[in-house]
PDB file of C-alpha atoms in Angstrom:
ATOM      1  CA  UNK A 201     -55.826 -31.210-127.721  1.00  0.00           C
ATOM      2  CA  UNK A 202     -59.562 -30.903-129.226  1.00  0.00           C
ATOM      3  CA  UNK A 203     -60.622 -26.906-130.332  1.00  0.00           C
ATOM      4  CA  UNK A 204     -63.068 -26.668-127.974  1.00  0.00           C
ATOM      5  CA  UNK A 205     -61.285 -27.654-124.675  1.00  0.00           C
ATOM      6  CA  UNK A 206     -58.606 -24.968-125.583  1.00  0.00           C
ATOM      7  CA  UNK A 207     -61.370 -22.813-126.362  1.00  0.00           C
ATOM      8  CA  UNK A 208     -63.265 -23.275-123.397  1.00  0.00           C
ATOM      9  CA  UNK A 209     -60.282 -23.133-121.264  1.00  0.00           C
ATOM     10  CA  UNK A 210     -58.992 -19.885-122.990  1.00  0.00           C
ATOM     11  CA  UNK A 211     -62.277 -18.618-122.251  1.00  0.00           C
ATOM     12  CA  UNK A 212     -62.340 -19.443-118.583  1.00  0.00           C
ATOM     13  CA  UNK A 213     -59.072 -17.738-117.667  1.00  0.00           C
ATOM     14  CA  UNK A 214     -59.526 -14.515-120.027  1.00  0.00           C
ATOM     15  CA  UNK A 215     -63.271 -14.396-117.472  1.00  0.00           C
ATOM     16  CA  UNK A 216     -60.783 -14.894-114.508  1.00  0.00           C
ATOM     17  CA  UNK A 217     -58.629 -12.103-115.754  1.00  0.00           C
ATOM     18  CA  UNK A 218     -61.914  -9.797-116.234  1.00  0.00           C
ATOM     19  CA  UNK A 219     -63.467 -10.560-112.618  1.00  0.00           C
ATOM     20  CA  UNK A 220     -59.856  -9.863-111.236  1.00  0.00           C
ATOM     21  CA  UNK A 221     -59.732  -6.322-112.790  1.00  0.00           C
ATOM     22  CA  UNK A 222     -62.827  -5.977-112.134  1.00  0.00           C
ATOM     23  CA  UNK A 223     -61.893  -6.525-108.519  1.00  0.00           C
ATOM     24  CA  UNK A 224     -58.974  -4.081-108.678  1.00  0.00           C
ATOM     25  CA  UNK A 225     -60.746  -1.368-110.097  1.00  0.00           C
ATOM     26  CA  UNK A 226     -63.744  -1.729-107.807  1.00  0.00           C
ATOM     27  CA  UNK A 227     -61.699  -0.999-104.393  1.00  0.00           C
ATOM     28  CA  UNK A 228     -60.502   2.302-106.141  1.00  0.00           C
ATOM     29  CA  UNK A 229     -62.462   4.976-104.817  1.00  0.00           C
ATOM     30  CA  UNK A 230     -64.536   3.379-102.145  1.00  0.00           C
ATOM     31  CA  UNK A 231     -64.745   4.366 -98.514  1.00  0.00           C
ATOM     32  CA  UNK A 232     -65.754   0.664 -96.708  1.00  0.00           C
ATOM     33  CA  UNK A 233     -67.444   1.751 -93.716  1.00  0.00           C
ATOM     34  CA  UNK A 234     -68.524  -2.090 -92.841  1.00  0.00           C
ATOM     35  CA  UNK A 235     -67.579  -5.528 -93.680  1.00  0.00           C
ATOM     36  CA  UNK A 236     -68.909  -8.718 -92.831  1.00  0.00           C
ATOM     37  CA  UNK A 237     -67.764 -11.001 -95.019  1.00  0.00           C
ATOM     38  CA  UNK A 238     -67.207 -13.811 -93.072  1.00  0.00           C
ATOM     39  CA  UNK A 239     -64.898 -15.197 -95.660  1.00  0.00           C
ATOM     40  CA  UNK A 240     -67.654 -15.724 -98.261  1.00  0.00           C
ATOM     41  CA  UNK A 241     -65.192 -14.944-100.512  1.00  0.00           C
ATOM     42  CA  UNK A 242     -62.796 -17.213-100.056  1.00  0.00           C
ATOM     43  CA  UNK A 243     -65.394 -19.782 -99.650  1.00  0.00           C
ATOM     44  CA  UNK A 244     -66.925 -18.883-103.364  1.00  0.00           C
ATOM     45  CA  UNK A 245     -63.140 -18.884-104.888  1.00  0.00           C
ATOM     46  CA  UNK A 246     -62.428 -22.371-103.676  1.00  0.00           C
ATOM     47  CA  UNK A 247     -65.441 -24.038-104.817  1.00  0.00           C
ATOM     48  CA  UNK A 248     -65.276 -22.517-108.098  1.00  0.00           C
ATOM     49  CA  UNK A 249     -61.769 -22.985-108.156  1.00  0.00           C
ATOM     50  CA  UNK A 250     -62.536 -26.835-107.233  1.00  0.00           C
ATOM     51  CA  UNK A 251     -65.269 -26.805-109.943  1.00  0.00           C
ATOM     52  CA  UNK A 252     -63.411 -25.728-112.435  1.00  0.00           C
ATOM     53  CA  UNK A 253     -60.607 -28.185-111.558  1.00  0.00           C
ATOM     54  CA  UNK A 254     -62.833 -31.350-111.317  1.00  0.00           C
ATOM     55  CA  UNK A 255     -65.093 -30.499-114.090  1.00  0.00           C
ATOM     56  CA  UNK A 256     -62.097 -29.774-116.684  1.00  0.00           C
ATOM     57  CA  UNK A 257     -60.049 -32.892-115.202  1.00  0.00           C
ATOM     58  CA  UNK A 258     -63.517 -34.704-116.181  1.00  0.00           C
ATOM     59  CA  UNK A 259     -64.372 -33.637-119.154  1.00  0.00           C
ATOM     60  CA  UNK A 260     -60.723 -33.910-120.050  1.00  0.00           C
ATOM     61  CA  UNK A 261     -61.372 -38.265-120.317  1.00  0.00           C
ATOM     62  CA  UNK A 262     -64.354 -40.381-122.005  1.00  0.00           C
ATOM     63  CA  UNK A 263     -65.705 -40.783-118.855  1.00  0.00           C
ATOM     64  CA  UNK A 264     -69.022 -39.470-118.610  1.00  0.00           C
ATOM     65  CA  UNK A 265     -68.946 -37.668-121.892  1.00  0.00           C
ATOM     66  CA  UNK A 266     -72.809 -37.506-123.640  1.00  0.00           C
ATOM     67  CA  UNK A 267     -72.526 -37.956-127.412  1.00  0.00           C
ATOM     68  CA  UNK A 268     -73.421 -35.221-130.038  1.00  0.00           C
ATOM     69  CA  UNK A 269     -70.624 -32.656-128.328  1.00  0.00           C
ATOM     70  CA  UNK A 270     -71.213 -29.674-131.289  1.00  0.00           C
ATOM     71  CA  UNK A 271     -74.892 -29.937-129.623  1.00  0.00           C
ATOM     72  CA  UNK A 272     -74.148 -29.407-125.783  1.00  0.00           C
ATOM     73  CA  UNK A 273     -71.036 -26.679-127.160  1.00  0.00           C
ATOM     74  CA  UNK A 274     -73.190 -24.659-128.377  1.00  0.00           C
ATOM     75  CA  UNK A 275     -75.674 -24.703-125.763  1.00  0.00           C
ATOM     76  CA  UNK A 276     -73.058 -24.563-122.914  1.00  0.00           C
ATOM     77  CA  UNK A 277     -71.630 -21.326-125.359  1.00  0.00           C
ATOM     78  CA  UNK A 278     -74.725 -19.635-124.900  1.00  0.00           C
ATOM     79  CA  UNK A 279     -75.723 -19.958-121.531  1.00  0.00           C
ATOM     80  CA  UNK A 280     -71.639 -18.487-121.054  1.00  0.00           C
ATOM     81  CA  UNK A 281     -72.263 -15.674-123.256  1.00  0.00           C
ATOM     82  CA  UNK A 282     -75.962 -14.818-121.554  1.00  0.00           C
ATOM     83  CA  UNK A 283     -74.109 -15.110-118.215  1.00  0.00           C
ATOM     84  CA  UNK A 284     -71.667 -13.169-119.262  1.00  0.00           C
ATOM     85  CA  UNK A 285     -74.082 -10.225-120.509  1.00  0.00           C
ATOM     86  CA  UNK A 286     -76.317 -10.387-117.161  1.00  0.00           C
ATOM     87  CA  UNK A 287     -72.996 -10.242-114.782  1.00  0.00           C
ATOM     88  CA  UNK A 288     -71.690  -7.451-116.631  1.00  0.00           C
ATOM     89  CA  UNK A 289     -75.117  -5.529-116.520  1.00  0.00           C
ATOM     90  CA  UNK A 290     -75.676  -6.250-113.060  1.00  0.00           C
ATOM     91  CA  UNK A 291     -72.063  -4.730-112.485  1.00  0.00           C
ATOM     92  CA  UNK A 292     -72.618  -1.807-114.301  1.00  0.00           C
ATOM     93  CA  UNK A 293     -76.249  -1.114-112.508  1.00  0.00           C
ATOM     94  CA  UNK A 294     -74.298  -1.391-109.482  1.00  0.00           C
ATOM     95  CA  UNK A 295     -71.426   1.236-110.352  1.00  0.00           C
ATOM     96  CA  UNK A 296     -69.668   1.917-107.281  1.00  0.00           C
ATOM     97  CA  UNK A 297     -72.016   0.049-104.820  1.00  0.00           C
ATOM     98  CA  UNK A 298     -70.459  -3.136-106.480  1.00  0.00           C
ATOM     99  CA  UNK A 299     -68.103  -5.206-104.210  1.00  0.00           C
ATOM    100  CA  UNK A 300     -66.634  -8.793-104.584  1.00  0.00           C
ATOM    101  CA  UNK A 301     -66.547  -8.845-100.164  1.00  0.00           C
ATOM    102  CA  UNK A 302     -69.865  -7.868 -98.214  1.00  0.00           C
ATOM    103  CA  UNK A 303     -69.597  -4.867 -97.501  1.00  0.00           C
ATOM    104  CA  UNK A 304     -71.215  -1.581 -96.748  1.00  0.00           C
ATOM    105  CA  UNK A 305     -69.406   1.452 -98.537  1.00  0.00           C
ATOM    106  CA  UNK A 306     -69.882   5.287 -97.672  1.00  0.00           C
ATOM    107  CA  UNK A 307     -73.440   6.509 -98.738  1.00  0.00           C
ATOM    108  CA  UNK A 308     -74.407   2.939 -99.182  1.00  0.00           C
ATOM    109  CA  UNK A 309     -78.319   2.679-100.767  1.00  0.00           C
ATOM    110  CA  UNK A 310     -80.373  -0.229-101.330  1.00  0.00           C
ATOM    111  CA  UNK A 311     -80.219  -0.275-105.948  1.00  0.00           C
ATOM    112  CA  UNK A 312     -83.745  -1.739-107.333  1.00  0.00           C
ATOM    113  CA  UNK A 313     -82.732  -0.692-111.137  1.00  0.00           C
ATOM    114  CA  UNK A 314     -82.126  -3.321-114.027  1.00  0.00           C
ATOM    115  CA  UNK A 315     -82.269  -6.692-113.525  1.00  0.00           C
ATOM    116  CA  UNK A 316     -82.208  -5.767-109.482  1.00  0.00           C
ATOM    117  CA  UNK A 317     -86.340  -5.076-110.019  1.00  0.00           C
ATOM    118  CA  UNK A 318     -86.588  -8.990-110.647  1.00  0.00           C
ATOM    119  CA  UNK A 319     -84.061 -10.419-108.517  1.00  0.00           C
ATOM    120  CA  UNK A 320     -81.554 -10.017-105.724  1.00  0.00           C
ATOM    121  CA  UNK A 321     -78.280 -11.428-106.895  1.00  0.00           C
ATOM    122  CA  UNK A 322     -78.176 -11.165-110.771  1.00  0.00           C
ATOM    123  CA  UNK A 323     -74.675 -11.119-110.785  1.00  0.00           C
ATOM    124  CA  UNK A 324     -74.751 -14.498-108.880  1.00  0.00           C
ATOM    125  CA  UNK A 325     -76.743 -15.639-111.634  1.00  0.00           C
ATOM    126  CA  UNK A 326     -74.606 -14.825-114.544  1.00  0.00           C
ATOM    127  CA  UNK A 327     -71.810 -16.704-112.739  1.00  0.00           C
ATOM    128  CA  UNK A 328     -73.630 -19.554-112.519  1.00  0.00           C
ATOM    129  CA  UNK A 329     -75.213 -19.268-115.985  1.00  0.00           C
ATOM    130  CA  UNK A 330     -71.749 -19.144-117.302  1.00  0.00           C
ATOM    131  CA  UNK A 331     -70.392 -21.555-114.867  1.00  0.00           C
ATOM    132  CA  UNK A 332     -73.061 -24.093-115.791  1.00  0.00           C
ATOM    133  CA  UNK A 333     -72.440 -23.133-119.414  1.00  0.00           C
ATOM    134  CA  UNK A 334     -68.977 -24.146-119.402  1.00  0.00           C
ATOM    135  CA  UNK A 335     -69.514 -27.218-117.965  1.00  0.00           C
ATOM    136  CA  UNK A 336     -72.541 -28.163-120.815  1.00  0.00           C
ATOM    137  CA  UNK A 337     -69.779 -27.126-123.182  1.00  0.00           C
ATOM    138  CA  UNK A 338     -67.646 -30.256-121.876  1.00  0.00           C
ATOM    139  CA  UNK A 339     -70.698 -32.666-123.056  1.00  0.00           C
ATOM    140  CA  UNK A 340     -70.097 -34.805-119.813  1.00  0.00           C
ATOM    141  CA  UNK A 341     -72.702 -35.066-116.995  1.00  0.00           C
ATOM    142  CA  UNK A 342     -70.062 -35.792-114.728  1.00  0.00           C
ATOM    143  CA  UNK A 343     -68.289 -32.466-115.684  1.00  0.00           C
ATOM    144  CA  UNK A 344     -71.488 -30.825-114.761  1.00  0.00           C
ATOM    145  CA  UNK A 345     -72.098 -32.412-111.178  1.00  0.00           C
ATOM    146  CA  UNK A 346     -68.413 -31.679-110.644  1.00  0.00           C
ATOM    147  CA  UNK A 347     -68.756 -28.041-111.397  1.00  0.00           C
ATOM    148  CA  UNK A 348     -72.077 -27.288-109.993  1.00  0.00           C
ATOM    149  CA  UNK A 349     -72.615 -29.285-106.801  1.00  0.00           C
ATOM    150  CA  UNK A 350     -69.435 -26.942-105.268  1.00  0.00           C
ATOM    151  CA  UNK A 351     -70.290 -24.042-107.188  1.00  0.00           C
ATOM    152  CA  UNK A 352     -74.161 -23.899-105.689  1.00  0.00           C
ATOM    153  CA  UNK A 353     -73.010 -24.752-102.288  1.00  0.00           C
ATOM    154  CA  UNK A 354     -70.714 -21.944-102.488  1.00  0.00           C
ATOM    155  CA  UNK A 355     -72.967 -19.195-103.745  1.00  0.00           C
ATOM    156  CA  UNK A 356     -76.062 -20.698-101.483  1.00  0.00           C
ATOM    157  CA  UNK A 357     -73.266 -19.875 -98.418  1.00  0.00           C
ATOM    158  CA  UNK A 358     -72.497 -16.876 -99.764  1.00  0.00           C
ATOM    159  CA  UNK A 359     -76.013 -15.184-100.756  1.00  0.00           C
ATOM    160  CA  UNK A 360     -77.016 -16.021 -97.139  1.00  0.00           C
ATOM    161  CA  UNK A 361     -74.221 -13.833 -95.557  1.00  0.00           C
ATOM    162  CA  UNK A 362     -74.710 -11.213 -97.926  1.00  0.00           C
ATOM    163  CA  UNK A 363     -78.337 -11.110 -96.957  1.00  0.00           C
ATOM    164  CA  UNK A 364     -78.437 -11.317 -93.035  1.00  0.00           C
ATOM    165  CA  UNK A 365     -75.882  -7.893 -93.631  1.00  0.00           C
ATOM    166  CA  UNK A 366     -78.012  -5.936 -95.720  1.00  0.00           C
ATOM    167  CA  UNK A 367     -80.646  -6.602 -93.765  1.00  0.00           C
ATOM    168  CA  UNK A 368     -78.868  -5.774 -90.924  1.00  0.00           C
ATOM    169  CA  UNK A 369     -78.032  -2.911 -92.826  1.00  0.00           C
ATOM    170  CA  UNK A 370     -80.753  -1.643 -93.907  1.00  0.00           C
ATOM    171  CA  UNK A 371     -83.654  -3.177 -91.871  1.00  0.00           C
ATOM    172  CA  UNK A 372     -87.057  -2.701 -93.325  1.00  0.00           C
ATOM    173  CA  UNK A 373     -86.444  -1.169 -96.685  1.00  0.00           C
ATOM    174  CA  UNK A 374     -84.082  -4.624 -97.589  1.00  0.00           C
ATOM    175  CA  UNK A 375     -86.925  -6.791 -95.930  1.00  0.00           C
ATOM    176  CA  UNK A 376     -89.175  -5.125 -98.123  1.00  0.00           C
ATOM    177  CA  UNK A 377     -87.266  -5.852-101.520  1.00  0.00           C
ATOM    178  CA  UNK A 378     -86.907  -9.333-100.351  1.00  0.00           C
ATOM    179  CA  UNK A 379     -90.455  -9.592-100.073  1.00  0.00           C
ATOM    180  CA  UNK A 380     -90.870  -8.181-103.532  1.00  0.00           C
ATOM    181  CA  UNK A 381     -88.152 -10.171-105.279  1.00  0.00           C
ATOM    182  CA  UNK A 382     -86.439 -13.280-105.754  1.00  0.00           C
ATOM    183  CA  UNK A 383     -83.094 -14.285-104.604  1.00  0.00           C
ATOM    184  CA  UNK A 384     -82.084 -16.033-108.356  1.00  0.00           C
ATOM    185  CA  UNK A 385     -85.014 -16.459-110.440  1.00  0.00           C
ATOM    186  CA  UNK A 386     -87.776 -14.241-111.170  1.00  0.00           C
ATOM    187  CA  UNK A 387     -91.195 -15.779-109.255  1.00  0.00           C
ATOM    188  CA  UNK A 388     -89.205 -18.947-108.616  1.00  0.00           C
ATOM    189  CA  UNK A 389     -86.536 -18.815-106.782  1.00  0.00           C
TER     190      UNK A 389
END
């Protein structure tokens, strides 16, 4: 099997491993006083899970594949490690406000810190930034449809729940931010 596929692959279950204990260690110490997921969750797990199938299965065969692969490896390698750096900073801005369901923990307050001045959802963004990453690192535009197209539906689905509750939540103040900031993208999008 070629270096970089078992790299890549290496890489993209040790980041599994990481969000999972992340996960665990985030529902230690929380009081959740309201939840509206909606199953966002689930939703976001099975289209990355289906990326990640698809775009490996892909970029797996000849099919697809864009020549000069050392190029799009290291390009895809550094969009991974940048997401990788902004989801990690966005989780430790968050500290214990930071929750893989939408939810509203005890003493819950609107954070506008760190990359949360620019945008909404930075985390979001590093996923996706390493997501898209990983696929670029497959040097197949197939491998990138077939990661991204269920990928963006299933953070687009999820960023709209988790918006309608905080601004349920928190009415004007989160109506505010959202007029001051951008969801993904600072002054785009």
């Amino acid at each position: 099997m070629n270096p970089k596929l078992v790299f890549l692959i290496s890489f993209s279950y040790l980041y599994a491993i990481f969000e999972f204990v992340i996960g665990r260690l985030q529902k230690r110490g929380n009081i959740i006083e309201k939840s509206n997921d909606k199953g966002s969750i689930w939703v976001l797990i099975i289209a990355i899970t289906l990326g990640f199938t698809f775009s490996f299965w892909i970029g797996a065969t000849k099919i697809g594949r864009l020549n000069h692969w050392n190029t799009y490896f290291v390009i895809g390698l550094i969009l991974m490690i940048t997401g990788l750096i902004i989801r990690i900073s966005s989780i430790l801005t968050l500290k214990r406000h930071f929750t893989f369901t939408v939810t509203q923990i005890e003493n819950h307050e609107l954070i506008e810190t760190g990359l949360y001045k620019l945008i909404r959802h930075p985390g979001y963004l590093g996923q996706l930034m390493l997501l898209l990453g990983c696929s670029i690192s497959l040097a197949n535009w197939l491998s990138i449809i077939s990661m991204m197209l269920p990928v963006s539906l299933g953070f687009i689905y999820r960023i709209s729940i988790e918006e309608k509750f905080m601004l349920k939540q928190m009415g004007q103040k989160y109506l505010t931010y959202q007029n001051r900031t951008k969801r993904l993208i600072p002054g785009i999008f």
